[in-house]
Amino acid sequence: MSTKNLSNEEARKKIKEMAESIDFTMMATNLKSQPFHVVPMSTKEVDDSGNIWFLSNKNSEHNKNIERENKTQLIYADKGNFEFLSIYGHASISTDRNRIKELYGSGDDAWFDGVDDPNITAIKVQPNDAHYWDTKNGKVISLLKMAQGAITGNEPDLGEHGDLKV
């Protein structure tokens, strides 16, 4: 894999592209403790500043952890396309009803009693450090290229990875 570090607007676009495409992430909170707390979360939006937004219950363990310590780690993985994204950042909790309504979708009814549920909060994660791995051709082609590289001894071009500085 070639290294391609991205910054500013390019980094924000890459985070948006990958986080919204992969959608589900594992959100780790309570990072100072072992084991830290990990929960699957669905990405609602990546805004123009590169902040990643989620909806959550105000009584959840991860909300409580964020209130104590705002550091969080997001791990995105799309094994079908061999795309991976790791984001370390600071989380904050919002109860802004307008923002919650903007993020809410009909699929959220499975978790909440409608958009006006008083227990809904929005979590914003502001990335501080991020790294991505992005293949050019997906899993099958990457596996074929790895096999070809093993046979020929040539290093295959599997895609790119790099740091994302927002």
Short mmCIF file of C-alpha atoms in Angstrom, two decimals, residues 5-119:
data_model
loop_
_atom_site.label_atom_id
_atom_site.label_comp_id
_atom_site.label_asym_id
_atom_site.label_seq_id
_atom_site.Cartn_x
_atom_site.Cartn_y
_atom_site.Cartn_z
CA ASN A 5 -1.42 11.59 4.11
CA LEU A 6 -4.25 14.07 3.75
CA SER A 7 -4.94 17.33 5.55
CA ASN A 8 -7.56 20.04 5.86
CA GLU A 9 -10.30 19.83 3.21
CA GLU A 10 -8.98 16.58 1.67
CA ALA A 11 -8.92 14.93 5.11
CA ARG A 12 -12.47 16.11 5.92
CA LYS A 13 -13.72 14.76 2.58
CA LYS A 14 -12.03 11.39 3.17
CA ILE A 15 -13.52 11.09 6.66
CA LYS A 16 -16.97 12.00 5.33
CA GLU A 17 -16.70 9.60 2.38
CA MET A 18 -15.57 6.64 4.45
CA ALA A 19 -17.60 7.18 7.65
CA GLU A 20 -20.87 7.71 5.80
CA SER A 21 -20.19 4.86 3.37
CA ILE A 22 -19.26 2.33 6.06
CA ASP A 23 -21.94 3.76 8.42
CA PHE A 24 -21.52 1.57 11.50
CA THR A 25 -18.61 2.13 13.83
CA MET A 26 -17.48 0.76 17.14
CA MET A 27 -17.39 3.71 19.54
CA ALA A 28 -15.02 3.30 22.48
CA THR A 29 -15.42 5.49 25.56
CA ASN A 30 -14.00 5.40 29.07
CA LEU A 31 -10.57 5.04 27.47
CA LYS A 32 -8.66 5.46 30.74
CA SER A 33 -10.11 2.22 32.14
CA GLN A 34 -9.60 -1.35 31.11
CA PRO A 35 -11.63 -2.71 29.63
CA PHE A 36 -12.96 0.44 28.02
CA HIS A 37 -16.60 0.58 26.95
CA VAL A 38 -17.39 -0.22 23.30
CA VAL A 39 -20.74 0.04 21.55
CA PRO A 40 -21.83 -0.08 17.87
CA MET A 41 -23.14 3.23 16.57
CA SER A 42 -24.65 4.33 13.27
CA THR A 43 -23.15 7.47 11.74
CA LYS A 44 -25.89 10.03 11.17
CA GLU A 45 -23.77 12.70 9.47
CA VAL A 46 -20.28 14.02 8.92
CA ASP A 47 -20.56 17.81 8.77
CA ASP A 48 -18.47 20.22 6.70
CA SER A 49 -16.00 20.63 9.57
CA GLY A 50 -15.36 16.88 9.71
CA ASN A 51 -17.33 16.33 12.94
CA ILE A 52 -19.12 12.99 13.13
CA TRP A 53 -22.66 12.93 14.55
CA PHE A 54 -24.62 10.14 16.23
CA LEU A 55 -27.89 9.83 18.14
CA SER A 56 -27.86 8.29 21.59
CA ASN A 57 -29.94 7.79 24.71
CA LYS A 58 -29.10 10.27 27.46
CA ASN A 59 -29.05 7.40 29.99
CA SER A 60 -26.64 5.20 28.02
CA GLU A 61 -23.31 4.06 29.40
CA HIS A 62 -21.39 5.81 26.62
CA ASN A 63 -23.17 9.12 27.31
CA LYS A 64 -22.22 8.80 30.98
CA ASN A 65 -18.62 8.06 29.99
CA ILE A 66 -18.48 11.06 27.65
CA GLU A 67 -19.77 13.31 30.43
CA ARG A 68 -16.87 12.12 32.66
CA GLU A 69 -14.17 12.05 29.98
CA ASN A 70 -14.75 13.29 26.46
CA LYS A 71 -12.07 11.24 24.70
CA THR A 72 -13.36 8.63 22.26
CA GLN A 73 -12.12 6.23 19.60
CA LEU A 74 -14.13 5.29 16.53
CA ILE A 75 -13.26 2.17 14.52
CA TYR A 76 -14.89 1.76 11.11
CA ALA A 77 -14.42 -1.45 9.12
CA ASP A 78 -15.84 -2.51 5.77
CA LYS A 79 -14.36 -5.97 5.34
CA GLY A 80 -16.15 -6.46 2.03
CA ASN A 81 -14.25 -3.59 0.43
CA PHE A 82 -11.12 -3.72 2.63
CA GLU A 83 -11.73 -0.16 3.86
CA PHE A 84 -10.85 0.84 7.41
CA LEU A 85 -10.89 4.10 9.36
CA SER A 86 -9.70 4.83 12.88
CA ILE A 87 -10.57 8.16 14.51
CA TYR A 88 -9.50 9.44 17.90
CA GLY A 89 -11.28 12.57 19.06
CA HIS A 90 -13.26 14.48 21.60
CA ALA A 91 -16.97 13.86 22.03
CA SER A 92 -19.63 16.23 23.26
CA ILE A 93 -23.30 15.71 23.97
CA SER A 94 -25.99 18.02 22.63
CA THR A 95 -29.67 18.24 23.54
CA ASP A 96 -30.41 20.80 20.80
CA ARG A 97 -33.84 19.67 19.56
CA ASN A 98 -33.36 21.22 16.10
CA ARG A 99 -30.08 19.35 15.59
CA ILE A 100 -31.65 16.10 16.80
CA LYS A 101 -34.54 16.56 14.33
CA GLU A 102 -32.03 17.12 11.50
CA LEU A 103 -30.24 13.87 12.34
CA TYR A 104 -33.29 11.71 13.10
CA GLY A 105 -34.52 9.18 10.53
CA SER A 106 -37.39 6.72 10.49
CA GLY A 107 -34.98 3.86 11.31
CA ASP A 108 -34.29 5.55 14.65
CA ASP A 109 -37.82 4.63 15.77
CA ALA A 110 -36.37 1.23 16.70
CA TRP A 111 -34.36 2.93 19.47
CA PHE A 112 -36.47 5.92 20.44
CA ASP A 113 -40.14 6.84 20.93
CA GLY A 114 -40.13 9.16 17.95
CA VAL A 115 -38.17 12.31 17.23
CA ASP A 116 -39.63 14.07 20.28
CA ASP A 117 -38.41 11.40 22.74
CA PRO A 118 -36.96 13.43 25.63
CA ASN A 119 -34.15 10.86 26.08
#
